Structures are given as C-alpha cells and as structure tokens.
Amino acid sequence: MACVDESDPAGAVVGAKRISQHFYEFDLCPGGKWRFIMHAPNGTGFPNESVFVEIAQPERIVFRHLAPVHAFLAMAEFADDHDGTAIRFTMLFPTAAECERSKRYVVQGNEENFDRLEALLTAAV
C-alpha cells in the first residue's frame, strides 16, 4: 500500500500499456476524490473520476469509479504472503451487462496495471 499515497498517486501503476495519465486530484481518504485523464497514443483523453469509500491501511482500499465510461466498485486487498504481499483486486459492476461490456478492455488493462506494479516494486527492492 506504500506505493499508493498522496505524494505518488499511482501514476506509475494505473493505465494500460501505451496509455499515459494526468492526475489532477488524489485525496486518499474516505470521501476523497481521485480524478485523472487517461491519454491514448492518438491523443484521445478519457476522463476518470472515483471516490474513495474505505481506506483501511495496510489491508484494503475501496473506491467507487463513477461514470461516464463505466461505473463500478473496486476493492484492493493486501495480505502478508511468505514471499511478500498478496493482492486481491475485485471489481463489482452494477449489472451483468455492464460487466460483460467492460470486459473487452478492463481485463487486459488490469493485467497491464499489475505488470506495471510488479515492475515498480521490483525496481524498488
């Protein structure tokens, strides 16, 4: 959880390959906003806005991602593991249809997010 805080708002982790981010609000506390724009290689910007629901250090971060693109509730849980920290990331969509629609980009994007996180943590060790 130490790699996600107010001084470094996940910029090195969030976003799929070839996507850059511009964070302009990151208030890591219950009710705090997390707002940023994801930029595609062609320059298209995708505004994102979330609200933190729960911050339970060091074991959990829960946030609600608001529309316009897709809405969901996300929970990242951190647990001690014999080799370090295990992470469980869960996304809950308001409908099964929204979940199915989002799978075409969310699954790959999250895999790439975790690849970025792994590289960040490996470099820090």
mmCIF file of C-alpha atoms in Angstrom:
data_model
loop_
_atom_site.group_PDB
_atom_site.id
_atom_site.type_symbol
_atom_site.label_atom_id
_atom_site.label_comp_id
_atom_site.label_asym_id
_atom_site.label_seq_id
_atom_site.Cartn_x
_atom_site.Cartn_y
_atom_site.Cartn_z
ATOM 1 C CA MET A 1 0.000 0.000 0.000
ATOM 2 C CA ALA A 2 3.010 2.262 0.472
ATOM 3 C CA CYS A 3 3.335 2.767 -3.298
ATOM 4 C CA VAL A 4 -0.120 4.404 -3.398
ATOM 5 C CA ASP A 5 -0.224 7.591 -1.401
ATOM 6 C CA GLU A 6 -0.773 11.322 -1.755
ATOM 7 C CA SER A 7 2.806 12.016 -2.847
ATOM 8 C CA ASP A 8 2.720 9.498 -5.717
ATOM 9 C CA PRO A 9 -0.866 8.925 -6.811
ATOM 10 C CA ALA A 10 -0.391 5.622 -8.603
ATOM 11 C CA GLY A 11 0.817 7.303 -11.791
ATOM 12 C CA ALA A 12 3.428 4.630 -12.350
ATOM 13 C CA VAL A 13 0.826 1.882 -11.997
ATOM 14 C CA VAL A 14 -2.538 2.974 -13.394
ATOM 15 C CA GLY A 15 -3.167 2.597 -17.089
ATOM 16 C CA ALA A 16 -2.655 0.026 -19.768
ATOM 17 C CA LYS A 17 0.411 -0.121 -21.998
ATOM 18 C CA ARG A 18 0.741 2.860 -24.323
ATOM 19 C CA ILE A 19 -1.590 4.876 -22.073
ATOM 20 C CA SER A 20 -0.372 7.885 -20.123
ATOM 21 C CA GLN A 21 -2.156 9.572 -17.243
ATOM 22 C CA HIS A 22 -2.547 13.080 -15.939
ATOM 23 C CA PHE A 23 -3.621 13.109 -12.289
ATOM 24 C CA TYR A 24 -5.162 16.339 -11.092
ATOM 25 C CA GLU A 25 -6.873 15.271 -7.875
ATOM 26 C CA PHE A 26 -5.942 12.475 -5.467
ATOM 27 C CA ASP A 27 -7.250 12.660 -1.916
ATOM 28 C CA LEU A 28 -6.597 9.241 -0.326
ATOM 29 C CA CYS A 29 -9.209 9.307 2.441
ATOM 30 C CA PRO A 30 -12.831 8.174 2.757
ATOM 31 C CA GLY A 31 -14.903 10.523 0.597
ATOM 32 C CA GLY A 32 -11.783 11.800 -1.173
ATOM 33 C CA LYS A 33 -11.775 12.193 -4.935
ATOM 34 C CA TRP A 34 -9.404 10.628 -7.437
ATOM 35 C CA ARG A 35 -9.617 12.346 -10.808
ATOM 36 C CA PHE A 36 -7.379 11.876 -13.805
ATOM 37 C CA ILE A 37 -7.333 11.679 -17.584
ATOM 38 C CA MET A 38 -6.008 8.645 -19.428
ATOM 39 C CA HIS A 39 -4.452 9.604 -22.766
ATOM 40 C CA ALA A 40 -4.412 7.166 -25.676
ATOM 41 C CA PRO A 41 -1.486 7.232 -28.134
ATOM 42 C CA ASN A 42 -3.676 9.112 -30.646
ATOM 43 C CA GLY A 43 -4.218 11.892 -28.092
ATOM 44 C CA THR A 44 -7.772 10.978 -27.142
ATOM 45 C CA GLY A 45 -8.423 11.746 -23.487
ATOM 46 C CA PHE A 46 -10.587 9.590 -21.240
ATOM 47 C CA PRO A 47 -11.643 11.403 -18.045
ATOM 48 C CA ASN A 48 -11.876 9.190 -14.960
ATOM 49 C CA GLU A 49 -13.375 10.034 -11.601
ATOM 50 C CA SER A 50 -13.542 7.924 -8.470
ATOM 51 C CA VAL A 51 -14.408 8.444 -4.821
ATOM 52 C CA PHE A 52 -12.600 6.567 -2.061
ATOM 53 C CA VAL A 53 -15.062 4.646 0.085
ATOM 54 C CA GLU A 54 -12.708 2.983 2.560
ATOM 55 C CA ILE A 55 -9.018 3.244 3.374
ATOM 56 C CA ALA A 56 -8.022 0.573 5.878
ATOM 57 C CA GLN A 57 -4.225 0.630 5.965
ATOM 58 C CA PRO A 58 -2.496 -1.622 5.381
ATOM 59 C CA GLU A 59 -5.101 -4.149 4.305
ATOM 60 C CA ARG A 60 -7.663 -2.534 1.980
ATOM 61 C CA ILE A 61 -8.565 0.306 -0.388
ATOM 62 C CA VAL A 62 -12.141 0.559 -1.703
ATOM 63 C CA PHE A 63 -13.201 3.097 -4.302
ATOM 64 C CA ARG A 64 -16.241 3.770 -6.453
ATOM 65 C CA HIS A 65 -15.439 4.579 -10.081
ATOM 66 C CA LEU A 66 -18.082 6.917 -11.426
ATOM 67 C CA ALA A 67 -19.392 7.174 -14.981
ATOM 68 C CA PRO A 68 -19.047 8.449 -17.811
ATOM 69 C CA VAL A 69 -17.401 5.365 -19.347
ATOM 70 C CA HIS A 70 -18.332 2.697 -16.823
ATOM 71 C CA ALA A 71 -19.261 2.595 -13.170
ATOM 72 C CA PHE A 72 -18.033 0.012 -10.678
ATOM 73 C CA LEU A 73 -16.962 -0.544 -7.091
ATOM 74 C CA ALA A 74 -13.350 -1.710 -6.737
ATOM 75 C CA MET A 75 -11.591 -3.238 -3.772
ATOM 76 C CA ALA A 76 -7.857 -3.878 -3.478
ATOM 77 C CA GLU A 77 -6.950 -6.128 -0.558
ATOM 78 C CA PHE A 78 -3.372 -6.638 0.637
ATOM 79 C CA ALA A 79 -2.276 -9.613 2.748
ATOM 80 C CA ASP A 80 1.060 -10.834 4.027
ATOM 81 C CA ASP A 81 2.410 -13.705 1.993
ATOM 82 C CA HIS A 82 5.507 -15.746 2.739
ATOM 83 C CA ASP A 83 7.257 -14.108 -0.235
ATOM 84 C CA GLY A 84 5.891 -10.586 0.230
ATOM 85 C CA THR A 85 2.365 -9.271 -0.242
ATOM 86 C CA ALA A 86 -0.580 -10.925 -1.957
ATOM 87 C CA ILE A 87 -3.024 -8.604 -3.721
ATOM 88 C CA ARG A 88 -6.652 -9.410 -4.441
ATOM 89 C CA PHE A 89 -8.408 -6.946 -6.757
ATOM 90 C CA THR A 90 -12.182 -7.132 -7.153
ATOM 91 C CA MET A 91 -14.489 -5.064 -9.352
ATOM 92 C CA LEU A 92 -18.267 -5.091 -8.862
ATOM 93 C CA PHE A 93 -20.357 -3.703 -11.727
ATOM 94 C CA PRO A 94 -23.963 -2.514 -11.305
ATOM 95 C CA THR A 95 -25.281 -5.051 -13.842
ATOM 96 C CA ALA A 96 -24.114 -8.226 -15.541
ATOM 97 C CA ALA A 97 -24.490 -6.453 -18.887
ATOM 98 C CA GLU A 98 -22.130 -3.655 -17.777
ATOM 99 C CA CYS A 99 -19.622 -6.233 -16.581
ATOM 100 C CA GLU A 100 -19.734 -8.062 -19.928
ATOM 101 C CA ARG A 101 -19.423 -4.804 -21.893
ATOM 102 C CA SER A 102 -16.435 -3.691 -19.827
ATOM 103 C CA LYS A 103 -14.546 -6.997 -20.050
ATOM 104 C CA ARG A 104 -13.283 -6.207 -23.560
ATOM 105 C CA TYR A 105 -10.855 -3.611 -22.181
ATOM 106 C CA VAL A 106 -10.887 -3.930 -18.368
ATOM 107 C CA VAL A 107 -9.403 -7.433 -18.146
ATOM 108 C CA GLN A 108 -6.375 -6.645 -20.311
ATOM 109 C CA GLY A 109 -5.992 -3.188 -18.790
ATOM 110 C CA ASN A 110 -5.912 -4.589 -15.263
ATOM 111 C CA GLU A 111 -3.334 -7.212 -16.257
ATOM 112 C CA GLU A 112 -1.163 -4.402 -17.622
ATOM 113 C CA ASN A 113 -1.709 -2.369 -14.435
ATOM 114 C CA PHE A 114 -0.430 -5.278 -12.355
ATOM 115 C CA ASP A 115 2.526 -5.723 -14.728
ATOM 116 C CA ARG A 116 3.392 -2.058 -14.093
ATOM 117 C CA LEU A 117 3.006 -2.530 -10.341
ATOM 118 C CA GLU A 118 5.271 -5.582 -10.413
ATOM 119 C CA ALA A 119 7.948 -3.650 -12.324
ATOM 120 C CA LEU A 120 7.672 -0.717 -9.909
ATOM 121 C CA LEU A 121 8.021 -2.943 -6.864
ATOM 122 C CA THR A 122 10.858 -4.982 -8.376
ATOM 123 C CA ALA A 123 12.801 -1.794 -9.088
ATOM 124 C CA ALA A 124 12.234 -0.620 -5.509
ATOM 125 C CA VAL A 125 13.715 -3.757 -3.945
#
